XYZ file of C-alpha atoms in Angstrom:
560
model
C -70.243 21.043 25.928
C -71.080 23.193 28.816
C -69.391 27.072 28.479
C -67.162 26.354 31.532
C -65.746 23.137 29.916
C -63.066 23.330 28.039
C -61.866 20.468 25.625
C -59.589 17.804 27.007
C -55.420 18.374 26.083
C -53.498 15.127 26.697
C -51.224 15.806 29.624
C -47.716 14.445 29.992
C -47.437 11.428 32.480
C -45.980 12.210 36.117
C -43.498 9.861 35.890
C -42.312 11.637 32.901
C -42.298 15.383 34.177
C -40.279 13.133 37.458
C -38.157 12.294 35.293
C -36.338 15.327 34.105
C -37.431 17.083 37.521
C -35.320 14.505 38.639
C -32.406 15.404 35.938
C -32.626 19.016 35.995
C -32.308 18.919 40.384
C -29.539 16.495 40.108
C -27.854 18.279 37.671
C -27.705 21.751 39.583
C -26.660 19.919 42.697
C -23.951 18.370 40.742
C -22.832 21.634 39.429
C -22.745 23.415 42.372
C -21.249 21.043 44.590
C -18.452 20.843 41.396
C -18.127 24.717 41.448
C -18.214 24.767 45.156
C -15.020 22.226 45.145
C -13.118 24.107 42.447
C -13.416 27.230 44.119
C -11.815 25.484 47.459
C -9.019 24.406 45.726
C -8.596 27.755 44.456
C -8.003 29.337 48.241
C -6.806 25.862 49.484
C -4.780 24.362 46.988
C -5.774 21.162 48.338
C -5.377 18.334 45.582
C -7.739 15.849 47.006
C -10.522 19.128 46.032
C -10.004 18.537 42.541
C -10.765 14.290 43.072
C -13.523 14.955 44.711
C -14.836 17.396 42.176
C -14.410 14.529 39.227
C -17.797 12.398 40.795
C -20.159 15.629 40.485
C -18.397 17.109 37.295
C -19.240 13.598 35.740
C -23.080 13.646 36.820
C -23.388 17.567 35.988
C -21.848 17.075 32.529
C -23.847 14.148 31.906
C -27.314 15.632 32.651
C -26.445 18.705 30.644
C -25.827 16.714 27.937
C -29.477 14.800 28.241
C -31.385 18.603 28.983
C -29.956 19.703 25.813
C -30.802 17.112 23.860
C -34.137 16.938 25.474
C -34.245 13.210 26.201
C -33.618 13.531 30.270
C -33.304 9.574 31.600
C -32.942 9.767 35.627
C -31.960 6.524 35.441
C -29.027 6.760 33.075
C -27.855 9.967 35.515
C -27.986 7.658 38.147
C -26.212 4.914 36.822
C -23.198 7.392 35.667
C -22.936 8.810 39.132
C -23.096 5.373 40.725
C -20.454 3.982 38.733
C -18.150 7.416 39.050
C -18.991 6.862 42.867
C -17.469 3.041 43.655
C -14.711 3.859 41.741
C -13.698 7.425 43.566
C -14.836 5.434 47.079
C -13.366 2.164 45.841
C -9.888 3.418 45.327
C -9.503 6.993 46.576
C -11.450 7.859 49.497
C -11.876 4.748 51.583
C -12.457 5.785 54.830
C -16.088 7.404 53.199
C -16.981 3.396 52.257
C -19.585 3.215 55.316
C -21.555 5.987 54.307
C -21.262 5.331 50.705
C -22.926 2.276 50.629
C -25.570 4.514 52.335
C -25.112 6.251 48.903
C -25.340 3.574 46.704
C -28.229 1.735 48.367
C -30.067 5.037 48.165
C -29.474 5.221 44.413
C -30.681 1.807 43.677
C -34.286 2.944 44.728
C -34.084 5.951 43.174
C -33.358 4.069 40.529
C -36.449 1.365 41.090
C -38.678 3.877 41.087
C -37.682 5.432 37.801
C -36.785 2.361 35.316
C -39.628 1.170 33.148
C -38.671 -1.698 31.590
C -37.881 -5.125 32.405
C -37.635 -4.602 36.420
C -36.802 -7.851 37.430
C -33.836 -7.307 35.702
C -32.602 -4.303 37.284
C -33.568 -5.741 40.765
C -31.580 -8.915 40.201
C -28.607 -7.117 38.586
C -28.622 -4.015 41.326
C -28.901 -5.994 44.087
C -25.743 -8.614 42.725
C -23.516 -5.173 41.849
C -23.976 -3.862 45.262
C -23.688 -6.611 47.312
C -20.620 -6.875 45.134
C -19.559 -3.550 45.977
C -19.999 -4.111 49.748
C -18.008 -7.006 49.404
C -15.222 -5.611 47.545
C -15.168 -2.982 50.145
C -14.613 -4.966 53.110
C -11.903 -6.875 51.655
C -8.870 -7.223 54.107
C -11.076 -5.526 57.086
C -12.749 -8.876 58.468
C -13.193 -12.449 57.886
C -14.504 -14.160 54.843
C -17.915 -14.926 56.379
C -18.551 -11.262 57.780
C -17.802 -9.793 54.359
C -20.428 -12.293 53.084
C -22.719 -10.937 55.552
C -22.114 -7.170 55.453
C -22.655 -8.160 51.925
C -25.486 -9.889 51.544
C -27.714 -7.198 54.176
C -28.177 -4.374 52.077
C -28.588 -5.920 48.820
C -31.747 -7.633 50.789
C -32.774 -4.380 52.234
C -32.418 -2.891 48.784
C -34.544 -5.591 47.621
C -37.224 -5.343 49.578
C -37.537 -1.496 49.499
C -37.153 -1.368 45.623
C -39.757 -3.946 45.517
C -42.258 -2.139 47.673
C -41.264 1.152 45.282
C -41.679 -0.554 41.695
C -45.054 -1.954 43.095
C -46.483 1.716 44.076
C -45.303 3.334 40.505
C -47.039 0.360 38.825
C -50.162 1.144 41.098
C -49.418 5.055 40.371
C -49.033 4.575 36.547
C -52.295 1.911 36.662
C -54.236 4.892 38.262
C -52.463 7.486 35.704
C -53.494 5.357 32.977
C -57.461 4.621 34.273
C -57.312 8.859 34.777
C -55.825 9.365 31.190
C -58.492 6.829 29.443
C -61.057 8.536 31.585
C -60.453 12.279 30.754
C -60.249 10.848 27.100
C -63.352 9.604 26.677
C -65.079 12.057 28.306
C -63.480 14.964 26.272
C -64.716 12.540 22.724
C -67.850 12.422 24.777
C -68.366 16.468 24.943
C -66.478 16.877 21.710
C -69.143 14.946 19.654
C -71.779 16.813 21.835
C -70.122 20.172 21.054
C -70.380 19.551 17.209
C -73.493 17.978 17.671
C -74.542 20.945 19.280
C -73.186 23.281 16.746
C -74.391 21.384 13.877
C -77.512 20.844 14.365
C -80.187 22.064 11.560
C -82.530 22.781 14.776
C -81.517 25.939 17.049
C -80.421 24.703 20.513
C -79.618 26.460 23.292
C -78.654 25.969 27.534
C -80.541 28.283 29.672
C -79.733 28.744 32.951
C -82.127 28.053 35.964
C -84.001 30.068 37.455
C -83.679 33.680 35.620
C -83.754 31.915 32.017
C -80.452 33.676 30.714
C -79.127 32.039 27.396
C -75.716 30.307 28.705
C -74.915 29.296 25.163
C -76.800 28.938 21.442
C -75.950 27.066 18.366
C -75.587 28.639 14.967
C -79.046 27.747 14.322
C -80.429 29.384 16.825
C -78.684 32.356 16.234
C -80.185 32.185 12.907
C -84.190 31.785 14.450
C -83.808 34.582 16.495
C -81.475 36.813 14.284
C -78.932 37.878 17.251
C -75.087 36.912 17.475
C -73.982 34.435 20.287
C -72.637 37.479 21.842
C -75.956 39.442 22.086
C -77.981 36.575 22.731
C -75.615 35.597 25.958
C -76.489 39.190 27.645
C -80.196 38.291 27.148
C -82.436 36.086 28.790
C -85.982 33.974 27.080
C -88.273 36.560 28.050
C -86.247 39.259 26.349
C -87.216 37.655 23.063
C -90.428 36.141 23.244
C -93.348 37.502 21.939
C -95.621 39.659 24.435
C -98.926 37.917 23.795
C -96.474 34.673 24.594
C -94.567 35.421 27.274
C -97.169 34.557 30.437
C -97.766 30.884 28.780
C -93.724 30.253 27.887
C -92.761 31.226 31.926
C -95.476 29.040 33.051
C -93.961 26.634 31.208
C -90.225 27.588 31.893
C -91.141 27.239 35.796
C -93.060 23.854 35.548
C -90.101 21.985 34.258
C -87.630 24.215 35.974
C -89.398 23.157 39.048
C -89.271 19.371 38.116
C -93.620 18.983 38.107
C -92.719 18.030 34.233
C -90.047 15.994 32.915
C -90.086 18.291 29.600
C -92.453 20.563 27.501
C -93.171 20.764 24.185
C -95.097 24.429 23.000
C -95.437 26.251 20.352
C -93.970 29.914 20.475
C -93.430 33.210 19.154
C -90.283 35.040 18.917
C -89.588 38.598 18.222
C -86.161 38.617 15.826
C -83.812 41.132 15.978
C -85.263 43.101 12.884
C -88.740 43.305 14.371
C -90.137 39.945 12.379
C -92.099 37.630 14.178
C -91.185 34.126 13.770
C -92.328 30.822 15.079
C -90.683 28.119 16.918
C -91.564 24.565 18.353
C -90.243 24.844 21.452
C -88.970 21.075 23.157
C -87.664 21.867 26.949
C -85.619 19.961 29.537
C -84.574 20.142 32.848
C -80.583 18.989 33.017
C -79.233 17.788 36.748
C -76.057 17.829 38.273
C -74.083 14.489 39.300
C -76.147 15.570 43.085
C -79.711 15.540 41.026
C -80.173 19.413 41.791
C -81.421 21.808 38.862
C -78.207 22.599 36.873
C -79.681 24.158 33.752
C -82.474 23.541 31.113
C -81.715 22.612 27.610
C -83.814 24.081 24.707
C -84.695 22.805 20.971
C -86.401 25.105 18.914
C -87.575 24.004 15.333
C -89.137 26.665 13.273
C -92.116 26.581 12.166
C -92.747 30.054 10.434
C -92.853 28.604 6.967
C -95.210 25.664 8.115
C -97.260 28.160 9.901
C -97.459 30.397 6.749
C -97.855 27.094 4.622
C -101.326 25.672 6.863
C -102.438 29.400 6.825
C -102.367 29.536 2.886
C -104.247 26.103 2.756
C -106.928 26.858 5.190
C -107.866 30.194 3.453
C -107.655 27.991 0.190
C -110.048 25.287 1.784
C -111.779 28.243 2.728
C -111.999 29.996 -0.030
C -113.011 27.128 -2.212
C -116.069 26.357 0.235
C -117.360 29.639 -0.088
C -116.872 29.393 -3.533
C -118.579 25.871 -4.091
C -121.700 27.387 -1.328
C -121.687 30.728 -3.310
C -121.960 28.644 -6.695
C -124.253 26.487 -5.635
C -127.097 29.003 -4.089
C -125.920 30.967 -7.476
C -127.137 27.895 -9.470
C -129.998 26.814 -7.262
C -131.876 29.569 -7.865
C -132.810 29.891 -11.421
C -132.903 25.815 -11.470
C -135.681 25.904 -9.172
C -137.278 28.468 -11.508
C -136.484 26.042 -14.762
C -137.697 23.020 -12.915
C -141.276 25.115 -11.600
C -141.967 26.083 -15.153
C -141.431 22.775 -16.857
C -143.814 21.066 -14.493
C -145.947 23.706 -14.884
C -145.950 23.858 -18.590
C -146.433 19.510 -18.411
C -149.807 20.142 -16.389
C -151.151 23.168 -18.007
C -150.455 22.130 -21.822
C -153.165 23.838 -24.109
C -154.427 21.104 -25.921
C -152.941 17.355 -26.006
C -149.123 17.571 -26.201
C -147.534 14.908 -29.065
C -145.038 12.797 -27.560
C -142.417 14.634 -28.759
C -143.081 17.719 -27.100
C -143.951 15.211 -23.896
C -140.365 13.473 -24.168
C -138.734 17.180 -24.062
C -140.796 18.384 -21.303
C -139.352 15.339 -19.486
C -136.442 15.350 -20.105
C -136.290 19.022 -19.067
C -137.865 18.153 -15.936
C -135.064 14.889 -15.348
C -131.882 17.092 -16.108
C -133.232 19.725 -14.373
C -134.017 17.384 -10.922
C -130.402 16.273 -11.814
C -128.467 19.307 -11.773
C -130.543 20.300 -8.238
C -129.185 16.852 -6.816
C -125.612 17.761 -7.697
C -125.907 21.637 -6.474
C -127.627 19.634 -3.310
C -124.202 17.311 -2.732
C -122.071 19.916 -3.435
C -123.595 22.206 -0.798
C -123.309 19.179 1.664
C -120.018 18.367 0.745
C -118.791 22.215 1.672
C -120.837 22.352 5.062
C -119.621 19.086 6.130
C -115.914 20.399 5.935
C -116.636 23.323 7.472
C -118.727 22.246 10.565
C -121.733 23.918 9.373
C -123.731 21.664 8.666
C -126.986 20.363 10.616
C -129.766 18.016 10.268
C -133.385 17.580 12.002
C -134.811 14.606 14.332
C -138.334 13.676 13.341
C -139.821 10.433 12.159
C -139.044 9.385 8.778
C -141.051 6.553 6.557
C -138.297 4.981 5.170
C -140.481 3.362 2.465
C -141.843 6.330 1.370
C -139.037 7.788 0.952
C -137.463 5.189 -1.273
C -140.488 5.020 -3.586
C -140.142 8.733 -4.331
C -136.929 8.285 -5.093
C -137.226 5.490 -7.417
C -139.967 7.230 -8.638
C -137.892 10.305 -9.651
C -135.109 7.725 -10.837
C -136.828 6.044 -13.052
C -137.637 9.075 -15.556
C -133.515 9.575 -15.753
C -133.543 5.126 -16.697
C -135.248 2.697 -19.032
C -132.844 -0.344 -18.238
C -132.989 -1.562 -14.726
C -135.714 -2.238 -12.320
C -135.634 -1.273 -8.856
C -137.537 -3.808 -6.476
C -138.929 -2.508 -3.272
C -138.988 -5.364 -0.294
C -140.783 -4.968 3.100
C -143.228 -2.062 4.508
C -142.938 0.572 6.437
C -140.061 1.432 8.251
C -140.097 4.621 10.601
C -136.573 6.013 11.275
C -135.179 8.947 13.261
C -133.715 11.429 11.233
C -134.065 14.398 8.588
C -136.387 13.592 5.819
C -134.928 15.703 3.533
C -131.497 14.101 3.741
C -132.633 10.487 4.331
C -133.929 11.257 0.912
C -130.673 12.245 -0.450
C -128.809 9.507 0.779
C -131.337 7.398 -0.435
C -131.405 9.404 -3.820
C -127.453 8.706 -4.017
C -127.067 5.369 -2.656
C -129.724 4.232 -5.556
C -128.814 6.262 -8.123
C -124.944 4.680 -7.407
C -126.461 1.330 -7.910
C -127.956 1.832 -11.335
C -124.841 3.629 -12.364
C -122.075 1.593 -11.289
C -123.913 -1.861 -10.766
C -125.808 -4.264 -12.353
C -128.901 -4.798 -14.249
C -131.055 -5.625 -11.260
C -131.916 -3.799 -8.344
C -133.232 -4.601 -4.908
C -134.073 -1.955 -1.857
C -134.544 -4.214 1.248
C -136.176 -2.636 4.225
C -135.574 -4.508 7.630
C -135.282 -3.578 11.330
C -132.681 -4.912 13.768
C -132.834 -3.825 17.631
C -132.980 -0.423 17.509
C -131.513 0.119 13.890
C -133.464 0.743 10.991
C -131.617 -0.633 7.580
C -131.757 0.013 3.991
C -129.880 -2.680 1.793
C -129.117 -1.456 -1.827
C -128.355 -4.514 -3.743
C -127.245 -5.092 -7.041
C -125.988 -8.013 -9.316
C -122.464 -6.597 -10.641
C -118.994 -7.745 -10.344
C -118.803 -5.722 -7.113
C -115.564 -3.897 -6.312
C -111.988 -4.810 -5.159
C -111.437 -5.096 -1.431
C -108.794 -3.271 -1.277
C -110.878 -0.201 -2.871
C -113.747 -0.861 -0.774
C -113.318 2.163 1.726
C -112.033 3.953 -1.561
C -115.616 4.579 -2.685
C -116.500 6.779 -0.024
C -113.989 9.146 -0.804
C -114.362 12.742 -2.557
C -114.484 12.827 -6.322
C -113.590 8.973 -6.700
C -115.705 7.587 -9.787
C -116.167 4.042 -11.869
C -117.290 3.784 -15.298
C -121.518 4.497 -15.088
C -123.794 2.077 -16.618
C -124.647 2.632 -20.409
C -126.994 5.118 -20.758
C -126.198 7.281 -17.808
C -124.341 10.041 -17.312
C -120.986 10.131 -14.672
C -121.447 11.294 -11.390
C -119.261 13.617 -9.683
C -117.740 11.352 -6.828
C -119.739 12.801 -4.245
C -122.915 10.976 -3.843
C -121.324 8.239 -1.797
C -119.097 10.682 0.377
C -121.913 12.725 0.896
C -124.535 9.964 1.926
C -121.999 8.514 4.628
C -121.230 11.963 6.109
C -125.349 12.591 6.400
C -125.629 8.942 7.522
C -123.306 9.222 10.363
C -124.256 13.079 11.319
C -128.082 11.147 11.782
C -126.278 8.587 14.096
C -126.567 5.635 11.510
C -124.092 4.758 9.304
C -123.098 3.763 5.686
C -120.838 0.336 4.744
C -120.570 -2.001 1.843
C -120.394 -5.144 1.677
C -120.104 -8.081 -0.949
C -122.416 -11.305 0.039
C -123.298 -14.133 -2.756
C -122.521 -12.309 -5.831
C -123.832 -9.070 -4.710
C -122.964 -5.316 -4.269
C -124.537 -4.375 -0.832
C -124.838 -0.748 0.234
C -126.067 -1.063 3.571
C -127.630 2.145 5.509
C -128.605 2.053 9.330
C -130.101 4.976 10.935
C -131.513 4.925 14.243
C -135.630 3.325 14.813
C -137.758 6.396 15.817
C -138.937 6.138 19.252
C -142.747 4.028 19.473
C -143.048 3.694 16.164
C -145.574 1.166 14.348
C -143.221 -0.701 12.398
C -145.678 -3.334 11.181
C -143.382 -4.658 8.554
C -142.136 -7.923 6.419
C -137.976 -8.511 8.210
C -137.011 -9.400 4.253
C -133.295 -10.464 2.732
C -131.924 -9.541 -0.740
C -132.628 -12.560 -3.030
C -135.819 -14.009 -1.785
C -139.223 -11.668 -0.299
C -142.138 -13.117 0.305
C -145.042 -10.487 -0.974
C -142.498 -7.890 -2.478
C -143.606 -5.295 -4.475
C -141.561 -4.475 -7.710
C -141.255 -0.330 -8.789
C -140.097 0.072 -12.393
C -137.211 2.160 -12.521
């Protein structure tokens, strides 16, 4: 509801108030013109003053009685005086008999235009009584068939003009009505708006247009902005908007004020009444008047201070746990690279033959160690890639070379599957140090996770290089497909190896796409296919075998 509306009061019909207007005026006329007789009898002592008096003592006494009793009926008032009327004219004053039919006719449409009910009845029946009474009148003065006439002429013209008077109240009380049912629905129209408007969990509030004074705010935003109604009402947008805000919130204010946008939607600050800052999300728009000019703007404002406070708290988390995970990592890093130097070392500079035990150890110092340098590797990945920091190189890669160090490397950690290596050399365009890793994980996944046979398939298609990983397991669900690539998800590893941390596929996709290639599986004819693409290195000698999974001509098998 707009402040200078006020909510709709029923109102009592016209023809009602008419009504005892109607009662209370012919009432006091009555009286006075009794008094006024009375009081000339008193000086006169004229007789025929006192019969006179009896018609408006009857029609005074008679609306007095209705006033009180607060039921004023014009008609019944009417009726009384009528009757009280033919009889004084009828049998005491004769000679006024011309100028009270004059009366009487004049009654009857008073009377038409007050009844209510069953009209046709009170035409018919007042039109019959007072060509009666005109009749009854003229008795003795003229012949039969003049009577009849003198008769008959104003109950016709009463007729007709009582007609044409019940037909305008029924078009006046159709209008009233159409008015009434109007005014009623649009005062349930502004009340539901009103509560609506006071209600709402979101603050609301009308601004007028142009200087941006507050014109009226809900309880809730009363509650944003910690002001009363009152104080907020003497204020205008500006007054409590934040300083660093205000320039972008009356650029705003003034493009939908001047109609270039239908609405805005902004974030803002707000300076509350204790000095707080809060935050709002700020949905504007411009209301018009009934002639389409600029009446006002209307404002929702949902706040967002705890949401704000909420994403802050998360992102320093996120944050805080990447710097954690980096700082771990480089923490780690550094006395693994130490661990793995000295192992190799101590394999290559053995004094005297080493027994196989001591060989075994050295190994497996050397495997766990390359292990735990993969995993500080994704990890360190894993935390760039959410922050944006991380980068890779363009230079051409062997793809084949790369793949046969990493099975090489692999196949210390495994002594159950073998890896088969199909086609020659493949150059693509990326970093060589993270084609290896994806490589590294993609494989490594494959021996964990899938079956007891694996196949690396090196093939070139337009100007994609692609490495198929293919294994022999069940494969996985479709609807889990997309589910392998995320963070920290895991299956069951293949006996003899260790779990993963559910990173190596998330991490070789991210490096995958960062190198413009990408990273999908697929399952084709009982196989698990990892499929990498990576962009072909610019006029480079491919010279190679295009080979499938399954059957390669002249493939070369690498024990794993």
């Amino acid at each position: 509801m707009l402040p200078y509306q006020t909510p709709y009061t029923p109102q009592p019909r016209a023809v009602d108030r008419l009504d005892e207007l109607i009662v209370r005026i012919a009432t006091s006329i009555a009286a006075l013109f009794c008094v006024t007789l009375l009081l000339s009898w008193v000086f006169t002592q004229d007789s025929s003053l006192l019969v006179r008096a009896v018609n408006p003592a009857v029609v005074a006494a008679v609306g007095a009685v209705m006033l009180v009793r607060g039921e004023p009926r014009a008609i019944v008032q009417l009726i009384v005086g009528a009757a009280t009327f033919v009889i004084h004219v009828g049998f005491i004053d004769v000679t006024a008999r011309s100028g009270g039919l004059f009366g009487l006719l004049s009654m009857g449409i008073v009377g038409a235009l007050l009844v209510e009910r069953r009209r046709v009845a009170y035409l018919a029946g007042t039109g019959v009584a007072l060509a009666a009474v005109a009749y009854w009148w003229n008795v003795g003065d003229s012949a039969p068939a003049t009577r009849a006439s003198e008769a008959v002429s104003p109950a016709l013209a009463y007729l007709l003009t009582a007609t044409l008077v019940i037909c305008l109240r029924v078009g006046l009380e159709r209008e009233s009505a159409a008015h009434r049912d109007a005014a009623a629905a649009l005062s349930a129209s502004e009340d539901r708006f009103r509560r609506a408007f006071e209600v709402a969990a979101a603050g609301v509030a009308l601004v007028s247009i142009p200087d941006g004074r507050f014109l009226q705010v809900n309880q809730a935003g009363c509650d944003l902005l910690g002001y009363t109604e009152t104080e907020l009402l003497g204020m205008n947008v500006q007054d409590v908007t934040h300083p660093d805000d205000r320039e972008e919130s009356l650029k705003r204010f003034r493009m939908v004020a001047l109609g270039e946008h239908a609405s805005s939607r902004i974030t803002v600050r707000y300076v509350r009444s204790d000095g707080t800052t809060a935050r709002a999300l700020i949905s504007a728009a411009l209301v018009k008047d009934s002639d389409g000019r600029p009446s006002h703007m209307v404002a929702h404002a949902v706040d967002t201070t705890e949401l704000h406070a909420t994403q802050q708290r998360l992102t320093d988390l996120v944050n805080s746990k990447d710097q954690l995970i980096s700082s771990v990592s480089h923490e780690i890093r550094t006395p693994l690279t130490a661990v793995l130097g000295y192992a190799e070392l101590l394999r290559e500079r053995w004094a005297g033959p080493p027994t196989a035990e001591q060989v075994e150890m050295i190994d497996d110092i050397v495997a766990q160690a390359t292990a735990l340098a993969n995993i500080v590797d994704d990890l360190l990945v894993a935390a760039r890639a959410e922050t944006g920091q991380l980068h890779v190189s363009r230079e051409a890669v062997d793809l084949r070379a790369e793949v046969a160090a990493v099975v090489e490397n692999l196949g210390r950690q495994s002594h159950t599957a073998h890896i088969r290596l199909c086609g020659s050399g493949v150059y693509a365009l990326g970093d060589p140090a993270r084609v290896r890793q994806i490589l590294r994980n993609v494989i490594s996944n494959a021996l964990r996770y899938g079956g007891d046979a694996v196949q690396v398939v090196l093939s070139v298609h337009s100007d994609q290089c692609c490495v198929v990983v293919a294994d022999n397991g069940t494969g996985i669900p479709e609807d889990q497909r997309e589910l392998v690539f995320a963070a920290y998800e895991r299956a069951d590893p293949a006996k003899g190896l260790t779990p993963a941390i559910g990173l190596g596929l998330t991490v070789a996709r991210a490096l995958a796409r960062l190198m413009d290639g990408d990273l999908v599986y697929k399952y084709e004819n009982g196989q698990s296919l990892f499929d990498l693409s990576l962009p072909l290195a610019p006029g480079a000698d491919i010279g190679m075998e295009h080979a499938a999974p399954g059957s390669v001509p002249g493939s070369r098998e690498a024990p794993a």
